Amino acid sequence: MADITRRLGWRHLRGAPTAHIRHHRGAELLHDGPGLSFWYRALSAALSEVPVDDRELAMTFHARTSDFQDIAVQATVTYRVSDPALASARLDFSIDPDTGVWRGAPLEQLGTLLTESAQQHALDVLARTTLASALVDGVASVRERVAAGLAAEPRLPATGIEVVAVRVVALRPEPEVERALRTPAREQIQQEADRATYERRAVAVERERAIAENELASQIELARREEQLVEQRGTNTRREAEEHASADAVRAEAEAARTVKLAGAEAERSVQLADAEAKRTERLAKAEAERTVRLARAEAEAAREVGEARAQAQAAWLRVHTDVDVSTLHALTGTRLAENLPNIDSVTISPDVLTGLLAKLGVQDGA
């Protein structure tokens, strides 16, 4: 929208670079072009402002396919006014001289013209297309047909309108139909997901089986190696035992040889000691026998001499006592008996014994 300033009954207009301004006073064209700036009188001026920039027109409309299904078309048409003079002559782009606001709704008119033209060509295409084909290839076919139809539309050049681009954003069926159409795809996707899950599980099972087989193979290999290790240990132990046995045998043979030598030496020494001991014993026996003989002879001689002395003493004793009377012998006998008797502290003599003894002594005295 142009900027209009009031000054003492005059108006000053300043247009934008994207707005084409046409200023008429009566039948005379005073100003014509984009981005103008000028003074004018409101009562005598006729102003038009035509936008010359690219504009986007979004449209949504419904169509029916060949299988009688309703489908919503979302499209966008990019256009611009290529001939502002022609457009201002065909459409009302006049603005108020005091406010700069369009008196009519030219852009709405352009939108209606473009929408109805595009809708006509889109309906023509979709009416001969099934819903499935429209959802698959409808966007491209509708875009091409709408672009071609708008380019061939005679009213647009006659109005000074140039279509820059046509874009079809989406073709959407009714929600119920869309859900119904999505069901097979969802089922197929679910089947694919289930198949992927089963395949993943199968792969997991296969991998687990491979892992189990690898573990089993590892255990078998480990058992085989353990068996080899046990066999090797047995072989090593047997070889070690054989070596120990050989070493023990060698040591035993050496010990036996040494023992034999020691035994021989010991036997020889024992023989020598026995011979020496026998000789010494023989000598000692001879000496002892000689000494024993000598002692026996000396003892026999001494016994003989003692016997002779005792015999002589006994004979002398007998000769001495031959001439002694009986009472003297009795006295001597009592004396000797008293010498050989043990110590007697007290002697009890009964009257009978004392009477008899005194009687014997009296008898002896009388005799």
mmCIF file of C-alpha atoms in Angstrom:
data_model
loop_
_atom_site.group_PDB
_atom_site.id
_atom_site.type_symbol
_atom_site.label_atom_id
_atom_site.label_comp_id
_atom_site.label_asym_id
_atom_site.label_seq_id
_atom_site.Cartn_x
_atom_site.Cartn_y
_atom_site.Cartn_z
ATOM 1 C CA MET A 1 0.000 0.000 0.000
ATOM 2 C CA ALA A 2 1.292 3.458 -0.970
ATOM 3 C CA ASP A 3 2.144 6.047 1.686
ATOM 4 C CA ILE A 4 0.042 9.235 1.298
ATOM 5 C CA THR A 5 0.801 12.455 3.146
ATOM 6 C CA ARG A 6 -1.483 15.518 3.347
ATOM 7 C CA ARG A 7 -0.141 19.043 2.962
ATOM 8 C CA LEU A 8 -2.481 22.111 2.579
ATOM 9 C CA GLY A 9 -4.964 20.458 0.244
ATOM 10 C CA TRP A 10 -2.243 18.584 -1.588
ATOM 11 C CA ARG A 11 -1.426 14.909 -1.269
ATOM 12 C CA HIS A 12 1.960 13.308 -1.579
ATOM 13 C CA LEU A 13 2.178 9.675 -2.680
ATOM 14 C CA ARG A 14 5.226 7.497 -2.210
ATOM 15 C CA GLY A 15 4.973 4.077 -3.808
ATOM 16 C CA ALA A 16 6.915 0.863 -3.200
ATOM 17 C CA PRO A 17 9.326 -0.632 -5.740
ATOM 18 C CA THR A 18 7.012 -3.632 -6.124
ATOM 19 C CA ALA A 19 3.900 -1.508 -6.733
ATOM 20 C CA HIS A 20 3.121 -0.036 -10.157
ATOM 21 C CA ILE A 21 1.399 3.357 -9.791
ATOM 22 C CA ARG A 22 -0.793 4.905 -12.503
ATOM 23 C CA HIS A 23 -1.914 8.548 -12.003
ATOM 24 C CA HIS A 24 -4.664 9.919 -14.241
ATOM 25 C CA ARG A 25 -6.141 13.364 -14.242
ATOM 26 C CA GLY A 26 -9.108 13.251 -16.505
ATOM 27 C CA ALA A 27 -8.091 11.341 -19.613
ATOM 28 C CA GLU A 28 -4.420 12.316 -19.200
ATOM 29 C CA LEU A 29 -1.890 9.824 -17.741
ATOM 30 C CA LEU A 30 0.477 11.842 -15.571
ATOM 31 C CA HIS A 31 2.509 9.204 -13.786
ATOM 32 C CA ASP A 32 3.060 5.550 -14.677
ATOM 33 C CA GLY A 33 5.611 3.197 -13.153
ATOM 34 C CA PRO A 34 6.820 1.409 -9.975
ATOM 35 C CA GLY A 35 8.270 3.196 -6.990
ATOM 36 C CA LEU A 36 6.980 6.688 -7.936
ATOM 37 C CA SER A 37 6.764 9.674 -5.626
ATOM 38 C CA PHE A 38 4.734 12.776 -6.516
ATOM 39 C CA TRP A 39 2.266 15.431 -5.374
ATOM 40 C CA TYR A 40 -1.328 15.550 -6.528
ATOM 41 C CA ARG A 41 -4.730 16.973 -5.764
ATOM 42 C CA ALA A 42 -7.174 14.467 -4.322
ATOM 43 C CA LEU A 43 -10.202 15.894 -6.028
ATOM 44 C CA SER A 44 -8.795 15.645 -9.562
ATOM 45 C CA ALA A 45 -6.562 12.561 -9.318
ATOM 46 C CA ALA A 46 -7.400 8.968 -10.274
ATOM 47 C CA LEU A 47 -4.861 6.541 -8.806
ATOM 48 C CA SER A 48 -4.258 2.832 -9.429
ATOM 49 C CA GLU A 49 -1.757 0.607 -7.576
ATOM 50 C CA VAL A 50 -0.929 -2.713 -9.227
ATOM 51 C CA PRO A 51 1.444 -5.099 -7.364
ATOM 52 C CA VAL A 52 4.109 -6.453 -9.713
ATOM 53 C CA ASP A 53 5.880 -8.811 -7.289
ATOM 54 C CA ASP A 54 5.507 -12.624 -7.324
ATOM 55 C CA ARG A 55 2.596 -13.711 -5.203
ATOM 56 C CA GLU A 56 1.699 -17.098 -3.762
ATOM 57 C CA LEU A 57 -1.886 -18.289 -3.984
ATOM 58 C CA ALA A 58 -2.655 -21.329 -1.809
ATOM 59 C CA MET A 59 -5.768 -23.226 -2.721
ATOM 60 C CA THR A 60 -7.582 -26.275 -1.410
ATOM 61 C CA PHE A 61 -10.500 -27.881 -3.158
ATOM 62 C CA HIS A 62 -12.215 -31.250 -3.391
ATOM 63 C CA ALA A 63 -12.466 -33.507 -6.417
ATOM 64 C CA ARG A 64 -13.975 -36.880 -7.250
ATOM 65 C CA THR A 65 -12.067 -39.743 -8.809
ATOM 66 C CA SER A 66 -13.333 -42.201 -11.404
ATOM 67 C CA ASP A 67 -14.262 -44.661 -8.647
ATOM 68 C CA PHE A 68 -16.407 -41.978 -6.946
ATOM 69 C CA GLN A 69 -14.048 -41.283 -4.074
ATOM 70 C CA ASP A 70 -13.688 -37.789 -2.676
ATOM 71 C CA ILE A 71 -10.141 -36.432 -2.637
ATOM 72 C CA ALA A 72 -8.772 -33.126 -1.348
ATOM 73 C CA VAL A 73 -6.241 -31.253 -3.486
ATOM 74 C CA GLN A 74 -3.757 -28.856 -1.880
ATOM 75 C CA ALA A 75 -1.898 -26.702 -4.397
ATOM 76 C CA THR A 76 -0.055 -23.413 -4.658
ATOM 77 C CA VAL A 77 0.099 -21.148 -7.726
ATOM 78 C CA THR A 78 2.805 -18.518 -8.056
ATOM 79 C CA TYR A 79 1.843 -15.608 -10.326
ATOM 80 C CA ARG A 80 2.635 -11.972 -11.030
ATOM 81 C CA VAL A 81 1.085 -9.079 -12.985
ATOM 82 C CA SER A 82 3.148 -8.828 -16.139
ATOM 83 C CA ASP A 83 1.129 -5.973 -17.739
ATOM 84 C CA PRO A 84 0.036 -3.480 -15.045
ATOM 85 C CA ALA A 85 -1.750 -1.235 -17.556
ATOM 86 C CA LEU A 86 -3.823 -4.089 -18.902
ATOM 87 C CA ALA A 87 -4.508 -5.446 -15.442
ATOM 88 C CA SER A 88 -5.614 -2.029 -14.158
ATOM 89 C CA ALA A 89 -7.903 -1.742 -17.179
ATOM 90 C CA ARG A 90 -9.478 -5.191 -16.643
ATOM 91 C CA LEU A 91 -9.586 -5.209 -12.838
ATOM 92 C CA ASP A 92 -10.257 -2.513 -10.305
ATOM 93 C CA PHE A 93 -6.856 -1.625 -8.776
ATOM 94 C CA SER A 94 -7.918 1.960 -7.969
ATOM 95 C CA ILE A 95 -6.951 3.317 -4.547
ATOM 96 C CA ASP A 96 -8.469 6.071 -2.410
ATOM 97 C CA PRO A 97 -6.520 9.325 -2.916
ATOM 98 C CA ASP A 98 -6.755 10.181 0.745
ATOM 99 C CA THR A 99 -5.921 6.792 2.365
ATOM 100 C CA GLY A 100 -4.218 4.758 -0.375
ATOM 101 C CA VAL A 101 -6.499 1.763 0.230
ATOM 102 C CA TRP A 102 -7.925 -0.224 -2.662
ATOM 103 C CA ARG A 103 -11.495 0.661 -3.347
ATOM 104 C CA GLY A 104 -12.267 -2.891 -4.461
ATOM 105 C CA ALA A 105 -10.726 -6.390 -3.916
ATOM 106 C CA PRO A 106 -8.609 -7.005 -7.003
ATOM 107 C CA LEU A 107 -6.405 -9.657 -5.424
ATOM 108 C CA GLU A 108 -9.452 -11.665 -4.378
ATOM 109 C CA GLN A 109 -10.682 -11.485 -7.965
ATOM 110 C CA LEU A 110 -7.321 -12.727 -9.216
ATOM 111 C CA GLY A 111 -7.365 -15.510 -6.623
ATOM 112 C CA THR A 112 -10.833 -16.594 -7.635
ATOM 113 C CA LEU A 113 -9.864 -16.569 -11.316
ATOM 114 C CA LEU A 114 -6.715 -18.642 -10.754
ATOM 115 C CA THR A 115 -8.378 -21.029 -8.301
ATOM 116 C CA GLU A 116 -11.323 -21.775 -10.561
ATOM 117 C CA SER A 117 -9.075 -22.246 -13.582
ATOM 118 C CA ALA A 118 -6.707 -24.585 -11.716
ATOM 119 C CA GLN A 119 -9.616 -26.445 -10.124
ATOM 120 C CA GLN A 120 -11.241 -26.981 -13.510
ATOM 121 C CA HIS A 121 -8.142 -28.662 -14.941
ATOM 122 C CA ALA A 122 -7.488 -30.697 -11.773
ATOM 123 C CA LEU A 123 -11.059 -31.974 -11.698
ATOM 124 C CA ASP A 124 -10.787 -32.951 -15.331
ATOM 125 C CA VAL A 125 -7.682 -35.075 -14.612
ATOM 126 C CA LEU A 126 -8.920 -36.680 -11.397
ATOM 127 C CA ALA A 127 -12.344 -37.542 -12.868
ATOM 128 C CA ARG A 128 -10.606 -40.000 -15.184
ATOM 129 C CA THR A 129 -8.235 -41.404 -12.538
ATOM 130 C CA THR A 130 -8.867 -43.964 -9.860
ATOM 131 C CA LEU A 131 -8.175 -43.173 -6.236
ATOM 132 C CA ALA A 132 -5.206 -45.532 -6.037
ATOM 133 C CA SER A 133 -3.639 -44.082 -9.207
ATOM 134 C CA ALA A 134 -4.323 -40.557 -8.000
ATOM 135 C CA LEU A 135 -2.591 -41.216 -4.704
ATOM 136 C CA VAL A 136 0.367 -42.786 -6.483
ATOM 137 C CA ASP A 137 0.874 -40.596 -9.571
ATOM 138 C CA GLY A 138 -1.778 -37.905 -9.143
ATOM 139 C CA VAL A 139 0.498 -35.153 -7.820
ATOM 140 C CA ALA A 140 2.673 -35.045 -10.938
ATOM 141 C CA SER A 141 -0.194 -35.463 -13.382
ATOM 142 C CA VAL A 142 -2.324 -32.822 -11.667
ATOM 143 C CA ARG A 143 0.605 -30.376 -11.502
ATOM 144 C CA GLU A 144 1.427 -30.841 -15.182
ATOM 145 C CA ARG A 145 -2.209 -30.558 -16.258
ATOM 146 C CA VAL A 146 -2.855 -27.460 -14.127
ATOM 147 C CA ALA A 147 0.347 -25.775 -15.339
ATOM 148 C CA ALA A 148 -0.478 -26.557 -18.949
ATOM 149 C CA GLY A 149 -4.103 -25.454 -18.531
ATOM 150 C CA LEU A 150 -3.186 -22.137 -16.898
ATOM 151 C CA ALA A 151 -0.572 -21.466 -19.549
ATOM 152 C CA ALA A 152 -3.197 -22.063 -22.245
ATOM 153 C CA GLU A 153 -5.914 -20.088 -20.441
ATOM 154 C CA PRO A 154 -6.689 -17.047 -22.723
ATOM 155 C CA ARG A 155 -8.176 -14.943 -19.979
ATOM 156 C CA LEU A 156 -4.980 -14.716 -17.959
ATOM 157 C CA PRO A 157 -2.887 -12.979 -20.670
ATOM 158 C CA ALA A 158 -5.896 -10.809 -21.473
ATOM 159 C CA THR A 159 -5.884 -9.712 -17.835
ATOM 160 C CA GLY A 160 -2.118 -9.179 -17.764
ATOM 161 C CA ILE A 161 -1.477 -12.172 -15.440
ATOM 162 C CA GLU A 162 1.522 -14.494 -15.831
ATOM 163 C CA VAL A 163 1.667 -17.819 -14.034
ATOM 164 C CA VAL A 164 5.196 -18.431 -12.727
ATOM 165 C CA ALA A 165 4.865 -21.909 -11.161
ATOM 166 C CA VAL A 166 2.342 -24.486 -10.068
ATOM 167 C CA ARG A 167 2.943 -26.784 -7.089
ATOM 168 C CA VAL A 168 0.637 -29.550 -5.934
ATOM 169 C CA VAL A 169 1.341 -30.129 -2.268
ATOM 170 C CA ALA A 170 -0.836 -33.162 -1.553
ATOM 171 C CA LEU A 171 -3.790 -35.285 -2.596
ATOM 172 C CA ARG A 172 -5.646 -36.598 0.418
ATOM 173 C CA PRO A 173 -8.693 -38.894 0.515
ATOM 174 C CA GLU A 174 -11.311 -38.832 3.250
ATOM 175 C CA PRO A 175 -10.074 -39.914 6.703
ATOM 176 C CA GLU A 176 -12.076 -43.159 6.663
ATOM 177 C CA VAL A 177 -10.861 -44.030 3.179
ATOM 178 C CA GLU A 178 -7.338 -43.051 4.094
ATOM 179 C CA ARG A 179 -7.420 -45.320 7.121
ATOM 180 C CA ALA A 180 -8.856 -48.115 4.985
ATOM 181 C CA LEU A 181 -6.133 -47.590 2.406
ATOM 182 C CA ARG A 182 -3.504 -47.536 5.092
ATOM 183 C CA THR A 183 -4.696 -50.827 6.553
ATOM 184 C CA PRO A 184 -3.164 -53.131 3.873
ATOM 185 C CA ALA A 185 0.038 -51.153 3.966
ATOM 186 C CA ARG A 186 0.048 -51.294 7.752
ATOM 187 C CA GLU A 187 -0.671 -54.986 7.623
ATOM 188 C CA GLN A 188 2.102 -55.474 5.117
ATOM 189 C CA ILE A 189 4.425 -53.343 7.211
ATOM 190 C CA GLN A 190 3.401 -55.340 10.271
ATOM 191 C CA GLN A 191 4.007 -58.547 8.353
ATOM 192 C CA GLU A 192 7.374 -57.226 7.277
ATOM 193 C CA ALA A 193 8.068 -56.249 10.862
ATOM 194 C CA ASP A 194 6.982 -59.692 12.050
ATOM 195 C CA ARG A 195 9.066 -61.300 9.316
ATOM 196 C CA ALA A 196 11.997 -59.125 10.330
ATOM 197 C CA THR A 197 11.402 -60.100 13.956
ATOM 198 C CA TYR A 198 11.226 -63.785 13.046
ATOM 199 C CA GLU A 199 14.292 -63.455 10.867
ATOM 200 C CA ARG A 200 16.071 -61.606 13.633
ATOM 201 C CA ARG A 201 15.049 -64.324 16.071
ATOM 202 C CA ALA A 202 16.129 -66.959 13.571
ATOM 203 C CA VAL A 203 19.432 -65.172 13.129
ATOM 204 C CA ALA A 204 19.732 -64.887 16.907
ATOM 205 C CA VAL A 205 18.951 -68.602 17.276
ATOM 206 C CA GLU A 206 21.419 -69.408 14.515
ATOM 207 C CA ARG A 207 24.016 -67.244 16.170
ATOM 208 C CA GLU A 208 23.285 -68.827 19.523
ATOM 209 C CA ARG A 209 23.602 -72.231 17.868
ATOM 210 C CA ALA A 210 26.870 -71.152 16.280
ATOM 211 C CA ILE A 211 28.036 -69.823 19.630
ATOM 212 C CA ALA A 212 26.981 -73.069 21.316
ATOM 213 C CA GLU A 213 28.744 -75.070 18.601
ATOM 214 C CA ASN A 214 31.822 -72.920 19.028
ATOM 215 C CA GLU A 215 31.656 -73.376 22.789
ATOM 216 C CA LEU A 216 31.172 -77.124 22.310
ATOM 217 C CA ALA A 217 34.052 -77.226 19.842
ATOM 218 C CA SER A 218 36.130 -75.219 22.284
ATOM 219 C CA GLN A 219 35.206 -77.602 25.100
ATOM 220 C CA ILE A 220 36.017 -80.595 22.883
ATOM 221 C CA GLU A 221 39.312 -79.031 21.902
ATOM 222 C CA LEU A 222 39.975 -78.168 25.533
ATOM 223 C CA ALA A 223 39.146 -81.741 26.591
ATOM 224 C CA ARG A 224 41.392 -83.090 23.827
ATOM 225 C CA ARG A 225 44.204 -80.828 24.910
ATOM 226 C CA GLU A 226 43.603 -81.771 28.531
ATOM 227 C CA GLU A 227 43.781 -85.424 27.464
ATOM 228 C CA GLN A 228 47.029 -84.704 25.637
ATOM 229 C CA LEU A 229 48.226 -82.827 28.695
ATOM 230 C CA VAL A 230 47.327 -85.775 30.931
ATOM 231 C CA GLU A 231 49.066 -88.179 28.540
ATOM 232 C CA GLN A 232 52.084 -85.912 28.387
ATOM 233 C CA ARG A 233 52.086 -85.580 32.156
ATOM 234 C CA GLY A 234 51.826 -89.387 32.436
ATOM 235 C CA THR A 235 54.657 -89.790 29.947
ATOM 236 C CA ASN A 236 56.711 -87.212 31.814
ATOM 237 C CA THR A 237 55.892 -88.871 35.132
ATOM 238 C CA ARG A 238 56.723 -92.312 33.740
ATOM 239 C CA ARG A 239 59.934 -91.012 32.223
ATOM 240 C CA GLU A 240 60.754 -89.245 35.465
ATOM 241 C CA ALA A 241 60.010 -92.461 37.397
ATOM 242 C CA GLU A 242 62.182 -94.455 34.970
ATOM 243 C CA GLU A 243 64.964 -91.929 35.357
ATOM 244 C CA HIS A 244 64.534 -91.997 39.137
ATOM 245 C CA ALA A 245 64.500 -95.816 39.032
ATOM 246 C CA SER A 246 67.637 -95.826 36.862
ATOM 247 C CA ALA A 247 69.272 -93.353 39.207
ATOM 248 C CA ASP A 248 68.132 -95.429 42.210
ATOM 249 C CA ALA A 249 69.435 -98.572 40.532
ATOM 250 C CA VAL A 250 72.773 -96.913 39.882
ATOM 251 C CA ARG A 251 72.853 -95.624 43.433
ATOM 252 C CA ALA A 252 71.805 -99.072 44.723
ATOM 253 C CA GLU A 253 74.499 -100.751 42.650
ATOM 254 C CA ALA A 254 77.050 -98.239 43.885
ATOM 255 C CA GLU A 255 75.795 -98.614 47.444
ATOM 256 C CA ALA A 256 75.815 -102.417 47.096
ATOM 257 C CA ALA A 257 79.335 -102.349 45.695
ATOM 258 C CA ARG A 258 80.411 -100.022 48.469
ATOM 259 C CA THR A 259 78.604 -102.202 51.021
ATOM 260 C CA VAL A 260 80.263 -105.304 49.595
ATOM 261 C CA LYS A 261 83.607 -103.608 49.772
ATOM 262 C CA LEU A 262 82.918 -102.384 53.279
ATOM 263 C CA ALA A 263 81.571 -105.810 54.250
ATOM 264 C CA GLY A 264 84.672 -107.485 52.792
ATOM 265 C CA ALA A 265 86.920 -105.055 54.563
ATOM 266 C CA GLU A 266 84.912 -105.424 57.742
ATOM 267 C CA ALA A 267 84.956 -109.219 57.426
ATOM 268 C CA GLU A 268 88.675 -109.184 56.789
ATOM 269 C CA ARG A 269 89.181 -106.860 59.725
ATOM 270 C CA SER A 270 86.852 -109.014 61.828
ATOM 271 C CA VAL A 271 88.814 -112.104 60.800
ATOM 272 C CA GLN A 272 92.020 -110.362 61.672
ATOM 273 C CA LEU A 273 90.536 -109.152 64.956
ATOM 274 C CA ALA A 274 89.150 -112.639 65.588
ATOM 275 C CA ASP A 275 92.540 -114.188 64.855
ATOM 276 C CA ALA A 276 94.227 -111.646 67.072
ATOM 277 C CA GLU A 277 91.586 -112.113 69.743
ATOM 278 C CA ALA A 278 91.876 -115.896 69.432
ATOM 279 C CA LYS A 279 95.627 -115.703 69.736
ATOM 280 C CA ARG A 280 95.354 -113.312 72.679
ATOM 281 C CA THR A 281 92.642 -115.473 74.234
ATOM 282 C CA GLU A 282 94.784 -118.516 73.662
ATOM 283 C CA ARG A 283 97.716 -116.805 75.254
ATOM 284 C CA LEU A 284 95.557 -115.587 78.112
ATOM 285 C CA ALA A 285 94.025 -119.052 78.473
ATOM 286 C CA LYS A 286 97.431 -120.597 78.574
ATOM 287 C CA ALA A 287 98.619 -118.039 81.083
ATOM 288 C CA GLU A 288 95.455 -118.451 83.118
ATOM 289 C CA ALA A 289 95.761 -122.224 82.970
ATOM 290 C CA GLU A 290 99.357 -122.029 84.088
ATOM 291 C CA ARG A 291 98.416 -119.561 86.822
ATOM 292 C CA THR A 292 95.460 -121.746 87.833
ATOM 293 C CA VAL A 293 97.748 -124.790 87.953
ATOM 294 C CA ARG A 294 100.246 -122.891 89.970
ATOM 295 C CA LEU A 295 97.549 -121.593 92.287
ATOM 296 C CA ALA A 296 96.048 -125.061 92.586
ATOM 297 C CA ARG A 297 99.401 -126.471 93.352
ATOM 298 C CA ALA A 298 100.102 -123.710 95.839
ATOM 299 C CA GLU A 299 96.675 -124.126 97.430
ATOM 300 C CA ALA A 300 97.121 -127.903 97.535
ATOM 301 C CA GLU A 301 100.499 -127.432 99.084
ATOM 302 C CA ALA A 302 99.142 -124.916 101.555
ATOM 303 C CA ALA A 303 96.146 -127.160 102.304
ATOM 304 C CA ARG A 304 98.417 -130.067 102.775
ATOM 305 C CA GLU A 305 100.659 -128.058 105.061
ATOM 306 C CA VAL A 306 97.642 -126.660 106.941
ATOM 307 C CA GLY A 307 96.213 -130.147 107.217
ATOM 308 C CA GLU A 308 99.468 -131.450 108.453
ATOM 309 C CA ALA A 309 99.691 -128.548 110.933
ATOM 310 C CA ARG A 310 96.131 -129.146 112.053
ATOM 311 C CA ALA A 311 96.796 -132.843 112.335
ATOM 312 C CA GLN A 312 99.874 -132.199 114.355
ATOM 313 C CA ALA A 313 98.027 -129.704 116.555
ATOM 314 C CA GLN A 314 95.112 -132.100 116.964
ATOM 315 C CA ALA A 315 97.507 -134.859 117.816
ATOM 316 C CA ALA A 316 99.298 -132.602 120.245
ATOM 317 C CA TRP A 317 95.951 -131.512 121.726
ATOM 318 C CA LEU A 318 94.891 -135.084 122.032
ATOM 319 C CA ARG A 319 98.144 -135.966 123.648
ATOM 320 C CA VAL A 320 97.771 -133.156 126.128
ATOM 321 C CA HIS A 321 94.232 -134.122 127.079
ATOM 322 C CA THR A 322 94.995 -137.777 127.348
ATOM 323 C CA ASP A 323 96.560 -137.334 130.709
ATOM 324 C CA VAL A 324 93.960 -134.901 132.094
ATOM 325 C CA ASP A 325 91.147 -136.211 134.332
ATOM 326 C CA VAL A 326 87.497 -136.110 133.366
ATOM 327 C CA SER A 327 86.549 -133.164 135.512
ATOM 328 C CA THR A 328 89.156 -131.028 133.942
ATOM 329 C CA LEU A 329 87.910 -132.020 130.536
ATOM 330 C CA HIS A 330 84.422 -131.112 131.608
ATOM 331 C CA ALA A 331 85.644 -127.756 132.764
ATOM 332 C CA LEU A 332 87.486 -127.160 129.566
ATOM 333 C CA THR A 333 84.451 -128.248 127.614
ATOM 334 C CA GLY A 334 82.297 -125.819 129.506
ATOM 335 C CA THR A 335 84.809 -123.071 128.946
ATOM 336 C CA ARG A 336 84.927 -123.717 125.244
ATOM 337 C CA LEU A 337 81.212 -123.951 125.118
ATOM 338 C CA ALA A 338 80.911 -120.681 126.952
ATOM 339 C CA GLU A 339 83.246 -119.075 124.441
ATOM 340 C CA ASN A 340 81.146 -120.221 121.536
ATOM 341 C CA LEU A 341 77.739 -119.511 123.072
ATOM 342 C CA PRO A 342 75.999 -116.152 122.439
ATOM 343 C CA ASN A 343 75.636 -113.538 125.175
ATOM 344 C CA ILE A 344 73.222 -114.626 127.924
ATOM 345 C CA ASP A 345 71.825 -111.872 130.117
ATOM 346 C CA SER A 346 70.213 -114.116 132.728
ATOM 347 C CA VAL A 347 70.026 -117.848 133.562
ATOM 348 C CA THR A 348 67.201 -119.372 135.480
ATOM 349 C CA ILE A 349 68.071 -122.572 137.373
ATOM 350 C CA SER A 350 65.174 -124.509 138.797
ATOM 351 C CA PRO A 351 65.439 -126.237 142.152
ATOM 352 C CA ASP A 352 65.268 -129.602 140.528
ATOM 353 C CA VAL A 353 68.254 -128.928 138.304
ATOM 354 C CA LEU A 354 70.212 -127.336 141.105
ATOM 355 C CA THR A 355 69.418 -130.324 143.425
ATOM 356 C CA GLY A 356 70.511 -132.826 140.869
ATOM 357 C CA LEU A 357 73.688 -130.890 140.074
ATOM 358 C CA LEU A 358 74.596 -130.543 143.717
ATOM 359 C CA ALA A 359 73.873 -134.208 144.223
ATOM 360 C CA LYS A 360 76.261 -135.119 141.453
ATOM 361 C CA LEU A 361 78.920 -132.850 142.866
ATOM 362 C CA GLY A 362 78.473 -134.426 146.296
ATOM 363 C CA VAL A 363 78.844 -137.832 144.827
ATOM 364 C CA GLN A 364 81.937 -136.916 143.054
ATOM 365 C CA ASP A 365 83.433 -135.382 146.176
ATOM 366 C CA GLY A 366 82.711 -138.519 148.280
ATOM 367 C CA ALA A 367 84.359 -140.702 145.762
#
